[in-house]
Amino acid sequence: GAVVSQHPSRVICKSGTSVKIECRSLDFQATTMFWYRQFPKQSLMLMATSNEGSKATYEQGVEKDKFLINHASLTLSTLTVTSAHPEDSSFYICSARARQGLGNTIYFGEGSWLTVV
Amino acid sequence: AQTVTQSQPEMSVQEAETVTLSCTYDTSESNYYLFWYKQPPSRQMILVIRQEAYKQQNATENRFSVNFQKAAKSFSLKISDSQLGDTAMYFCAFMKAVDAGGTSYGKLTFGQGTILTVHP
């Protein structure tokens, strides 16, 4: 079946540094990918919609200069947390919508735990 | 904008019994999809069941079934013969069926989640 892979699964970085998380569709082309953030025991909150070849669309309240999203190919979207701070520590998860042939199924990555120290 | 509400933060059930998780939503869309996702401690999002709004028949997947009441905008999940492996956080989610621009199709709006614990 279709698989979405996220990397790294866990990352610890120092405050003030930047960290990149990758979301890759392994066996299908993903026109659109979505990035969510989830705090412990809370729901998934959409951060941004990533469209291949165009600028990401950010949800209200999400700082686009802090959370840089790049969707340079049909199989890869990256989320870069710039100048990370402890309050950015969270679980980040991506999802991908297949370009065609797989109907309206949305596939999720395994998620990435970010800890900023 | 769409909203999804799960009013039960936590639920518990004995193994082999039946439990129902509630979900209500609000939307002005006429065509949409509703989902129940399971998130175990591993945090992997697992699709449990999906319902197309245009279908009147309630979706079922083995031990999982939904009660879809479109007029009431209600979408509850019934888990029969509960198993220990059903212990997880469950999310109800909404997705528009058609996006005019085509660029955000696939965007999910999630409810707050319900933590379900199955006791032996």
Coordinates of N, CA and C in Angstrom, one line a residue:
Chain A
G1 N 0.8 -1.2 0.0 CA 0.0 0.0 0.0 C 0.8 1.2 0.0
A2 N 0.2 2.4 -0.2 CA 0.9 3.6 -0.2 C 1.5 3.9 1.2
V3 N 2.7 4.5 1.2 CA 3.4 4.8 2.4 C 4.0 6.2 2.4
V4 N 3.8 6.9 3.5 CA 4.4 8.2 3.7 C 5.5 8.1 4.8
S5 N 6.7 8.5 4.5 CA 7.7 8.3 5.5 C 8.2 9.7 6.0
Q6 N 8.4 9.8 7.3 CA 8.8 11.1 7.9 C 10.2 10.8 8.5
H7 N 11.1 11.8 8.4 CA 12.4 11.7 9.0 C 12.9 13.0 9.5
P8 N 13.5 13.1 10.6 CA 13.7 12.0 11.6 C 12.5 11.8 12.4
S9 N 12.5 10.7 13.1 CA 11.4 10.4 14.0 C 11.5 11.1 15.3
R10 N 12.7 11.3 15.7 CA 13.0 12.1 16.9 C 14.2 13.0 16.7
V11 N 14.1 14.2 17.1 CA 15.3 15.1 17.0 C 15.3 16.1 18.2
I12 N 16.5 16.2 18.7 CA 16.8 17.2 19.8 C 17.7 18.3 19.2
C13 N 17.3 19.5 19.4 CA 18.2 20.6 18.9 C 18.3 21.7 20.0
K14 N 19.4 22.5 19.9 CA 19.6 23.5 20.8 C 18.8 24.7 20.4
S15 N 18.4 25.5 21.4 CA 17.6 26.7 21.2 C 18.4 27.6 20.3
G16 N 17.7 28.2 19.3 CA 18.3 29.1 18.4 C 18.8 28.5 17.1
T17 N 18.8 27.2 17.1 CA 19.3 26.5 15.8 C 18.0 26.1 15.0
S18 N 18.3 25.7 13.8 CA 17.2 25.3 12.9 C 17.2 23.8 12.7
V19 N 16.1 23.2 12.4 CA 16.0 21.8 12.2 C 15.0 21.5 11.1
K20 N 15.4 20.5 10.3 CA 14.5 20.2 9.1 C 13.9 18.8 9.3
I21 N 12.6 18.7 9.0 CA 11.9 17.5 9.0 C 11.4 17.2 7.6
E22 N 11.6 15.9 7.1 CA 11.2 15.5 5.8 C 10.0 14.7 5.8
C23 N 9.2 14.9 4.8 CA 8.0 14.1 4.6 C 8.0 13.6 3.1
R24 N 8.1 12.3 3.0 CA 8.3 11.7 1.7 C 7.3 10.6 1.3
S25 N 6.7 10.8 0.2 CA 5.7 9.7 -0.3 C 6.6 8.7 -1.1
L26 N 6.5 7.4 -0.6 CA 7.4 6.4 -1.1 C 7.0 5.8 -2.4
D27 N 5.7 5.6 -2.7 CA 5.3 4.9 -3.8 C 4.1 5.6 -4.6
F28 N 4.0 6.9 -4.4 CA 3.0 7.6 -5.1 C 3.4 9.0 -5.2
Q29 N 2.8 9.7 -6.1 CA 3.1 11.2 -6.3 C 2.1 12.0 -5.5
A30 N 2.6 12.9 -4.7 CA 1.7 13.7 -3.8 C 1.7 15.1 -4.2
T31 N 0.6 15.5 -4.8 CA 0.5 16.9 -5.3 C 0.5 17.8 -4.1
T32 N -0.2 17.4 -3.1 CA -0.4 18.2 -1.9 C 0.0 17.5 -0.6
M33 N 0.7 18.1 0.2 CA 1.0 17.6 1.5 C 0.6 18.6 2.6
F34 N 0.3 18.1 3.8 CA -0.1 18.9 4.9 C 0.8 18.7 6.1
W35 N 1.0 19.7 6.8 CA 1.8 19.6 8.0 C 0.9 20.0 9.2
Y36 N 0.9 19.1 10.2 CA 0.2 19.3 11.5 C 1.1 19.3 12.7
R37 N 0.6 19.9 13.7 CA 1.4 20.0 15.0 C 0.4 19.4 16.0
Q38 N 1.0 18.6 16.9 CA 0.2 18.0 18.0 C 0.9 18.1 19.3
F39 N 0.3 18.7 20.3 CA 0.8 18.7 21.6 C 0.2 17.5 22.4
P40 N 0.9 17.1 23.5 CA 0.5 15.9 24.2 C -1.0 15.9 24.5
K41 N -1.7 14.8 24.2 CA -3.1 14.6 24.6 C -4.0 15.7 23.9
Q42 N -3.5 16.3 22.9 CA -4.3 17.3 22.2 C -4.5 16.8 20.7
S43 N -5.3 17.6 20.0 CA -5.6 17.3 18.6 C -4.6 17.7 17.7
L44 N -4.7 17.3 16.4 CA -3.8 17.7 15.4 C -4.3 19.1 14.9
M45 N -3.4 20.0 14.8 CA -3.7 21.3 14.3 C -3.0 21.6 13.0
L46 N -3.7 21.9 12.0 CA -3.1 22.1 10.7 C -2.2 23.4 10.7
M47 N -1.0 23.2 10.3 CA -0.1 24.4 10.2 C -0.1 25.0 8.8
A48 N 0.0 24.1 7.8 CA 0.2 24.7 6.5 C -0.1 23.6 5.4
T49 N -0.5 24.0 4.3 CA -0.7 23.2 3.1 C 0.4 23.4 2.1
S50 N 1.1 22.3 1.8 CA 2.2 22.4 0.9 C 1.9 21.8 -0.5
N51 N 2.0 22.7 -1.5 CA 1.7 22.3 -2.9 C 2.9 22.3 -3.7
E52 N 3.1 21.2 -4.5 CA 4.3 21.0 -5.3 C 4.4 22.2 -6.2
G53 N 5.6 22.8 -6.2 CA 5.9 23.9 -7.2 C 5.4 25.2 -6.8
S54 N 4.7 25.4 -5.7 CA 4.2 26.7 -5.3 C 4.4 27.0 -3.9
K55 N 4.1 28.2 -3.5 CA 4.3 28.5 -2.0 C 3.3 27.8 -1.2
A56 N 3.7 27.5 0.0 CA 2.8 26.9 1.0 C 1.8 27.9 1.4
T57 N 0.6 27.4 1.8 CA -0.4 28.2 2.4 C -0.5 27.9 3.9
Y58 N -0.3 29.0 4.7 CA -0.2 28.8 6.1 C -1.5 29.1 6.8
E59 N -1.8 28.4 7.9 CA -3.0 28.7 8.6 C -2.8 29.9 9.5
Q60 N -3.9 30.5 9.8 CA -3.8 31.8 10.6 C -3.1 31.5 11.9
G61 N -2.2 32.4 12.2 CA -1.4 32.3 13.5 C -0.1 31.5 13.4
V62 N 0.1 30.9 12.2 CA 1.4 30.2 12.0 C 2.4 31.1 11.3
E63 N 3.5 31.2 11.9 CA 4.6 32.2 11.4 C 5.3 31.5 10.2
K64 N 5.1 32.1 9.0 CA 5.6 31.5 7.8 C 7.2 31.6 7.8
D65 N 7.7 32.6 8.5 CA 9.1 32.8 8.5 C 9.8 31.9 9.5
K66 N 9.0 31.4 10.4 CA 9.6 30.5 11.4 C 9.5 29.0 10.9
F67 N 8.4 28.7 10.3 CA 8.1 27.3 9.8 C 8.2 27.4 8.3
L68 N 9.4 27.1 7.8 CA 9.6 27.1 6.3 C 9.2 25.8 5.7
I69 N 8.4 25.9 4.7 CA 7.9 24.7 4.0 C 8.3 24.7 2.6
N70 N 8.9 23.6 2.1 CA 9.4 23.5 0.7 C 8.8 22.2 0.1
H71 N 8.2 22.3 -1.0 CA 7.7 21.1 -1.7 C 8.2 21.1 -3.1
A72 N 9.5 20.7 -3.2 CA 10.2 20.9 -4.5 C 9.9 19.8 -5.5
S73 N 9.4 18.6 -5.0 CA 9.1 17.6 -5.9 C 7.8 16.9 -5.5
L74 N 7.3 16.0 -6.4 CA 6.0 15.4 -6.1 C 6.1 14.3 -5.0
T75 N 7.3 14.1 -4.5 CA 7.4 13.1 -3.5 C 8.0 13.6 -2.2
L76 N 8.4 14.9 -2.1 CA 9.1 15.3 -0.9 C 8.6 16.7 -0.5
S77 N 8.2 16.9 0.8 CA 8.0 18.2 1.4 C 8.8 18.2 2.6
T78 N 9.4 19.4 2.9 CA 10.2 19.6 4.1 C 9.7 20.7 4.9
L79 N 9.8 20.6 6.2 CA 9.4 21.6 7.2 C 10.7 22.0 8.0
T80 N 11.1 23.2 7.9 CA 12.2 23.7 8.6 C 11.8 24.6 9.7
V81 N 12.1 24.2 11.0 CA 11.8 25.1 12.1 C 13.0 26.0 12.3
T82 N 12.9 27.3 12.1 CA 14.1 28.1 12.2 C 14.1 28.8 13.5
S83 N 15.4 29.0 14.0 CA 15.6 29.6 15.3 C 14.6 29.0 16.3
A84 N 14.8 27.7 16.5 CA 13.8 27.0 17.4 C 14.0 27.4 18.8
H85 N 12.9 27.4 19.5 CA 12.8 27.7 20.9 C 12.1 26.6 21.7
P86 N 12.2 26.5 23.0 CA 11.6 25.4 23.7 C 10.1 25.2 23.4
E87 N 9.4 26.3 23.2 CA 8.0 26.3 23.0 C 7.6 25.7 21.6
D88 N 8.6 25.5 20.8 CA 8.4 24.8 19.5 C 8.5 23.3 19.7
S89 N 8.9 22.8 20.8 CA 8.9 21.4 21.1 C 7.5 20.8 20.9
S90 N 7.4 19.8 20.1 CA 6.1 19.3 19.8 C 6.2 18.0 18.9
F91 N 5.1 17.4 18.6 CA 5.0 16.3 17.6 C 4.5 16.9 16.3
Y92 N 5.3 16.7 15.3 CA 4.9 17.2 14.0 C 4.6 16.0 13.0
I93 N 3.5 16.1 12.3 CA 3.1 15.0 11.5 C 2.6 15.5 10.2
C94 N 3.0 14.8 9.1 CA 2.6 15.2 7.8 C 1.6 14.3 7.2
S95 N 0.8 14.7 6.2 CA 0.0 13.8 5.5 C 0.1 14.2 4.0
A96 N -0.3 13.2 3.2 CA -0.1 13.4 1.7 C -1.4 12.9 1.0
R97 N -1.7 13.7 0.0 CA -2.9 13.3 -0.8 C -2.3 12.8 -2.2
A98 N -2.7 11.7 -2.6 CA -2.2 11.1 -3.8 C -2.7 11.9 -5.0
R99 N -1.8 12.0 -6.0 CA -2.1 12.8 -7.2 C -3.2 12.2 -8.0
Q100 N -3.2 10.9 -8.1 CA -4.3 10.3 -8.9 C -4.2 8.8 -8.6
G101 N -5.3 8.2 -8.9 CA -5.4 6.7 -8.9 C -5.6 6.1 -7.5
L102 N -5.5 6.9 -6.5 CA -5.6 6.4 -5.1 C -6.9 7.0 -4.5
G103 N -7.7 7.6 -5.3 CA -9.0 8.1 -4.7 C -8.7 9.3 -3.8
N104 N -9.5 9.3 -2.7 CA -9.4 10.4 -1.8 C -8.8 10.0 -0.5
T105 N -8.0 9.0 -0.5 CA -7.3 8.6 0.7 C -6.2 9.5 1.1
I106 N -6.1 9.8 2.3 CA -5.0 10.7 2.8 C -4.1 9.7 3.6
Y107 N -2.8 9.9 3.4 CA -1.8 9.0 4.1 C -1.0 9.8 5.0
F108 N -0.8 9.3 6.2 CA 0.0 10.0 7.2 C 1.4 9.5 7.4
G109 N 2.3 10.3 7.7 CA 3.7 9.9 8.1 C 3.6 9.4 9.5
E110 N 4.8 8.9 9.9 CA 4.9 8.4 11.3 C 5.0 9.5 12.3
G111 N 5.3 10.7 11.9 CA 5.5 11.8 12.8 C 6.9 12.0 13.3
S112 N 7.2 13.2 13.8 CA 8.5 13.6 14.3 C 8.4 14.3 15.6
W113 N 9.1 13.8 16.6 CA 9.2 14.5 17.9 C 10.3 15.5 17.8
L114 N 10.0 16.7 18.1 CA 11.0 17.7 18.2 C 11.1 18.2 19.6
T115 N 12.3 18.1 20.2 CA 12.6 18.7 21.5 C 13.7 19.7 21.4
V116 N 13.4 20.9 21.8 CA 14.3 22.0 21.8 C 14.8 22.3 23.2
V117 N 16.1 22.2 23.4 CA 16.7 22.4 24.7 C 17.5 23.7 24.8
Chain B
A1 N -16.0 28.0 7.5 CA -15.1 27.1 8.2 C -15.8 25.9 8.8
Q2 N -15.2 24.8 8.9 CA -15.7 23.7 9.5 C -15.3 23.5 11.0
T3 N -16.1 23.0 11.8 CA -15.7 22.6 13.2 C -16.1 21.2 13.5
V4 N -15.3 20.5 14.3 CA -15.6 19.2 14.7 C -15.5 19.1 16.2
T5 N -16.5 18.6 16.8 CA -16.5 18.5 18.3 C -16.7 17.1 18.8
Q6 N -15.7 16.7 19.7 CA -15.8 15.5 20.4 C -16.0 15.8 21.9
S7 N -17.1 15.5 22.4 CA -17.4 16.0 23.8 C -17.0 15.1 24.9
Q8 N -16.4 13.9 24.5 CA -16.0 13.0 25.5 C -14.4 12.9 25.5
P9 N -13.8 13.6 26.5 CA -12.3 13.6 26.5 C -11.8 12.2 26.8
E10 N -12.5 11.4 27.6 CA -12.0 10.1 28.0 C -13.2 9.1 28.1
M11 N -12.9 7.9 27.7 CA -13.9 6.8 27.8 C -13.2 5.5 28.2
S12 N -13.9 4.7 28.9 CA -13.4 3.4 29.2 C -14.4 2.3 29.0
V13 N -13.9 1.1 28.7 CA -14.9 0.0 28.4 C -14.2 -1.3 28.8
Q14 N -15.0 -2.3 29.2 CA -14.4 -3.6 29.5 C -14.2 -4.4 28.2
E15 N -13.2 -5.2 28.2 CA -12.9 -6.0 27.0 C -14.2 -6.8 26.7
A16 N -14.4 -6.9 25.3 CA -15.6 -7.6 24.8 C -16.9 -6.9 24.8
E17 N -16.9 -5.7 25.4 CA -18.1 -4.9 25.5 C -18.1 -3.9 24.3
T18 N -19.2 -3.2 24.2 CA -19.4 -2.2 23.1 C -19.3 -0.8 23.7
V19 N -18.7 0.1 22.9 CA -18.6 1.5 23.3 C -18.9 2.4 22.1
T20 N -19.5 3.5 22.4 CA -19.8 4.5 21.3 C -19.1 5.8 21.6
L21 N -18.4 6.3 20.6 CA -17.7 7.6 20.7 C -18.5 8.6 19.9
S22 N -18.7 9.8 20.5 CA -19.6 10.8 19.9 C -18.8 11.8 19.1
C23 N -19.4 12.3 18.1 CA -18.8 13.4 17.2 C -19.9 14.2 16.6
T24 N -19.8 15.5 16.7 CA -20.7 16.4 16.0 C -19.8 17.3 15.1
Y25 N -20.4 17.9 14.1 CA -19.6 18.8 13.2 C -20.6 19.9 12.7
D26 N -19.9 20.9 12.2 CA -20.7 22.0 11.7 C -20.1 22.4 10.3
T27 N -20.9 22.5 9.3 CA -20.4 22.9 8.0 C -21.5 23.4 7.2
S28 N -21.1 24.2 6.2 CA -22.1 24.6 5.2 C -22.0 23.9 3.9
E29 N -21.0 23.0 3.9 CA -20.8 22.2 2.7 C -21.9 21.1 2.5
S30 N -22.2 20.7 1.3 CA -23.2 19.7 1.1 C -22.5 18.3 0.8
N31 N -21.3 18.4 0.3 CA -20.6 17.2 -0.1 C -19.2 17.1 0.7
Y32 N -19.1 16.1 1.5 CA -17.9 16.0 2.3 C -17.7 14.6 2.7
Y33 N -16.5 14.4 3.4 CA -16.2 13.1 4.0 C -16.0 13.2 5.5
L34 N -16.3 12.2 6.2 CA -16.1 12.1 7.6 C -15.2 10.9 7.9
F35 N -14.3 11.0 8.9 CA -13.4 9.9 9.2 C -13.3 9.7 10.7
W36 N -13.0 8.5 11.1 CA -12.5 8.2 12.4 C -11.1 7.7 12.3
Y37 N -10.2 8.3 13.0 CA -8.8 7.9 13.0 C -8.5 7.4 14.4
K38 N -7.6 6.4 14.5 CA -7.1 5.9 15.8 C -5.6 6.3 15.9
Q39 N -5.2 6.8 17.1 CA -3.8 7.1 17.3 C -3.4 6.4 18.5
P40 N -2.7 5.3 18.4 CA -2.2 4.5 19.5 C -1.0 5.2 20.1
P41 N -0.4 4.7 21.2 CA 0.8 5.4 21.8 C 1.9 5.6 20.8
S42 N 2.0 4.8 19.8 CA 3.1 5.0 18.8 C 2.9 6.3 18.0
R43 N 1.7 6.9 18.1 CA 1.3 8.2 17.5 C 1.0 8.0 16.0
Q44 N 1.2 6.8 15.4 CA 0.8 6.6 14.0 C -0.7 6.9 13.9
M45 N -1.1 7.6 12.9 CA -2.5 7.8 12.6 C -3.0 6.7 11.7
I46 N -4.0 6.0 12.2 CA -4.6 4.8 11.5 C -6.0 5.1 11.2
L47 N -6.4 5.0 9.9 CA -7.7 5.2 9.5 C -8.6 4.0 10.0
V48 N -9.7 4.3 10.7 CA -10.6 3.3 11.2 C -11.7 3.1 10.2
I49 N -12.3 4.2 9.8 CA -13.5 4.1 9.0 C -13.8 5.5 8.3
R50 N -14.4 5.4 7.1 CA -14.7 6.6 6.4 C -16.1 6.6 5.9
Q51 N -16.7 7.8 5.9 CA -18.1 7.9 5.4 C -18.2 9.0 4.4
E52 N -18.8 8.7 3.3 CA -19.1 9.8 2.3 C -20.5 10.4 2.6
A53 N -20.6 11.7 2.7 CA -21.8 12.3 3.1 C -23.0 12.0 2.2
Y54 N -22.7 11.8 0.9 CA -23.8 11.5 0.0 C -24.4 10.1 0.1
K55 N -23.7 9.3 0.9 CA -24.2 7.9 1.1 C -25.0 7.9 2.4
Q56 N -26.2 7.4 2.2 CA -27.1 7.3 3.4 C -26.8 6.1 4.3
Q57 N -26.2 5.1 3.6 CA -25.9 3.8 4.4 C -24.7 4.1 5.3
N58 N -24.8 3.7 6.5 CA -23.7 3.8 7.5 C -22.5 2.9 7.1
A59 N -21.3 3.4 7.2 CA -20.2 2.6 6.9 C -19.9 1.6 8.0
T60 N -19.4 0.5 7.7 CA -18.9 -0.5 8.7 C -17.6 -1.1 8.2
E61 N -16.8 -1.4 9.2 CA -15.5 -2.1 9.0 C -15.3 -3.1 10.1
N62 N -15.7 -4.3 9.9 CA -15.5 -5.4 10.9 C -16.2 -4.9 12.2
R63 N -15.5 -4.7 13.3 CA -16.1 -4.4 14.6 C -16.5 -2.9 14.7
F64 N -16.1 -2.2 13.7 CA -16.3 -0.7 13.8 C -17.5 -0.3 12.9
S65 N -18.4 0.5 13.4 CA -19.5 1.0 12.6 C -19.8 2.4 13.0
V66 N -20.4 3.1 12.1 CA -20.8 4.5 12.4 C -22.3 4.7 12.4
N67 N -22.7 5.7 13.1 CA -24.1 6.2 13.0 C -24.0 7.6 12.4
F68 N -24.3 7.7 11.2 CA -24.2 9.0 10.5 C -25.6 9.6 10.3
Q69 N -25.7 10.7 11.0 CA -27.0 11.5 11.0 C -26.7 12.8 10.3
K70 N -26.9 12.9 9.0 CA -26.5 14.1 8.3 C -27.3 15.4 8.7
A71 N -28.6 15.2 8.9 CA -29.4 16.4 9.3 C -28.9 16.9 10.7
A72 N -28.6 16.0 11.5 CA -28.2 16.4 12.9 C -26.7 16.7 12.9
K73 N -26.0 16.4 11.9 CA -24.5 16.6 11.8 C -23.9 15.9 12.9
S74 N -24.2 14.6 13.0 CA -23.7 13.7 14.0 C -23.0 12.5 13.3
F75 N -21.9 12.1 13.9 CA -21.1 11.0 13.3 C -20.5 10.2 14.4
S76 N -21.2 9.3 15.0 CA -20.7 8.5 16.2 C -20.0 7.2 15.7
L77 N -19.1 6.7 16.5 CA -18.4 5.5 16.2 C -18.7 4.5 17.2
K78 N -19.1 3.3 16.8 CA -19.4 2.2 17.7 C -18.4 1.1 17.5
I79 N -17.8 0.7 18.6 CA -16.8 -0.4 18.6 C -17.4 -1.5 19.3
S80 N -17.6 -2.6 18.6 CA -18.1 -3.8 19.2 C -17.0 -4.8 19.6
D81 N -17.3 -5.6 20.6 CA -16.4 -6.6 21.0 C -15.0 -6.0 21.3
S82 N -15.0 -5.0 22.1 CA -13.7 -4.2 22.3 C -12.6 -5.1 22.7
Q83 N -11.4 -4.8 22.1 CA -10.2 -5.5 22.4 C -9.1 -4.6 23.0
L84 N -8.2 -5.2 23.7 CA -7.2 -4.4 24.4 C -6.4 -3.5 23.4
G85 N -6.3 -4.0 22.2 CA -5.6 -3.3 21.2 C -6.3 -2.1 20.7
D86 N -7.6 -1.9 21.1 CA -8.3 -0.7 20.7 C -8.0 0.5 21.5
T87 N -7.3 0.2 22.6 CA -6.9 1.4 23.5 C -6.0 2.4 22.7
A88 N -6.5 3.6 22.6 CA -5.9 4.6 21.8 C -6.7 5.9 21.9
M89 N -6.1 6.9 21.3 CA -6.9 8.2 21.2 C -7.6 8.1 19.8
Y90 N -8.9 8.5 19.8 CA -9.6 8.4 18.6 C -10.0 9.9 18.2
F91 N -9.8 10.1 16.9 CA -10.2 11.4 16.4 C -11.2 11.3 15.3
C92 N -12.2 12.2 15.4 CA -13.2 12.4 14.3 C -12.6 13.5 13.4
A93 N -12.8 13.3 12.1 CA -12.2 14.3 11.2 C -13.2 14.6 10.0
F94 N -13.1 15.8 9.5 CA -13.9 16.3 8.4 C -13.1 16.7 7.2
M95 N -13.5 16.4 6.0 CA -12.8 16.8 4.8 C -13.8 17.2 3.8
K96 N -13.6 18.4 3.2 CA -14.4 18.8 2.1 C -14.2 17.8 0.9
A97 N -15.3 17.6 0.1 CA -15.2 16.6 -1.0 C -14.6 17.4 -2.2
V98 N -14.9 18.6 -2.3 CA -14.4 19.4 -3.5 C -13.9 20.7 -3.0
D99 N -12.7 21.0 -3.5 CA -12.1 22.3 -3.2 C -12.0 23.1 -4.5
A100 N -12.6 24.2 -4.6 CA -12.7 25.0 -5.8 C -11.4 25.2 -6.5
G101 N -10.4 25.5 -5.7 CA -9.0 25.8 -6.2 C -8.3 24.5 -6.4
G102 N -8.7 23.5 -5.8 CA -8.0 22.2 -5.9 C -6.7 22.1 -5.2
T103 N -6.3 23.1 -4.5 CA -5.0 23.1 -3.9 C -5.0 22.6 -2.4
S104 N -6.2 22.7 -1.8 CA -6.2 22.3 -0.4 C -7.1 21.0 -0.2
Y105 N -7.5 20.4 -1.2 CA -8.2 19.2 -1.1 C -7.4 18.1 -0.4
G106 N -8.0 17.6 0.7 CA -7.2 16.7 1.5 C -7.0 17.2 2.9
K107 N -7.3 18.5 3.1 CA -7.2 19.1 4.4 C -8.2 18.6 5.4
L108 N -7.7 18.1 6.5 CA -8.6 17.5 7.5 C -8.8 18.5 8.7
T109 N -10.0 18.5 9.2 CA -10.3 19.3 10.4 C -10.6 18.2 11.4
F110 N -9.9 18.2 12.5 CA -10.0 17.2 13.6 C -10.8 17.7 14.8
G111 N -11.5 16.8 15.4 CA -12.0 17.0 16.7 C -11.0 16.9 17.8
Q112 N -11.4 17.2 19.0 CA -10.4 17.3 20.1 C -9.8 15.9 20.5
G113 N -10.5 14.9 20.1 CA -10.0 13.5 20.4 C -10.7 13.0 21.7
T114 N -10.8 11.6 21.7 CA -11.3 10.9 22.8 C -10.3 9.8 23.2
I115 N -9.8 9.8 24.4 CA -8.9 8.7 24.8 C -9.8 7.6 25.3
L116 N -9.6 6.4 24.6 CA -10.4 5.2 24.9 C -9.4 4.2 25.6
T117 N -9.8 3.7 26.7 CA -9.1 2.7 27.4 C -10.0 1.4 27.5
V118 N -9.4 0.3 27.1 CA -10.1 -0.9 27.1 C -9.5 -1.7 28.3
H119 N -10.3 -2.1 29.3 CA -9.8 -2.8 30.4 C -10.0 -4.3 30.3
P120 N -9.1 -5.1 30.8 CA -9.2 -6.6 30.7 C -10.3 -7.0 31.7

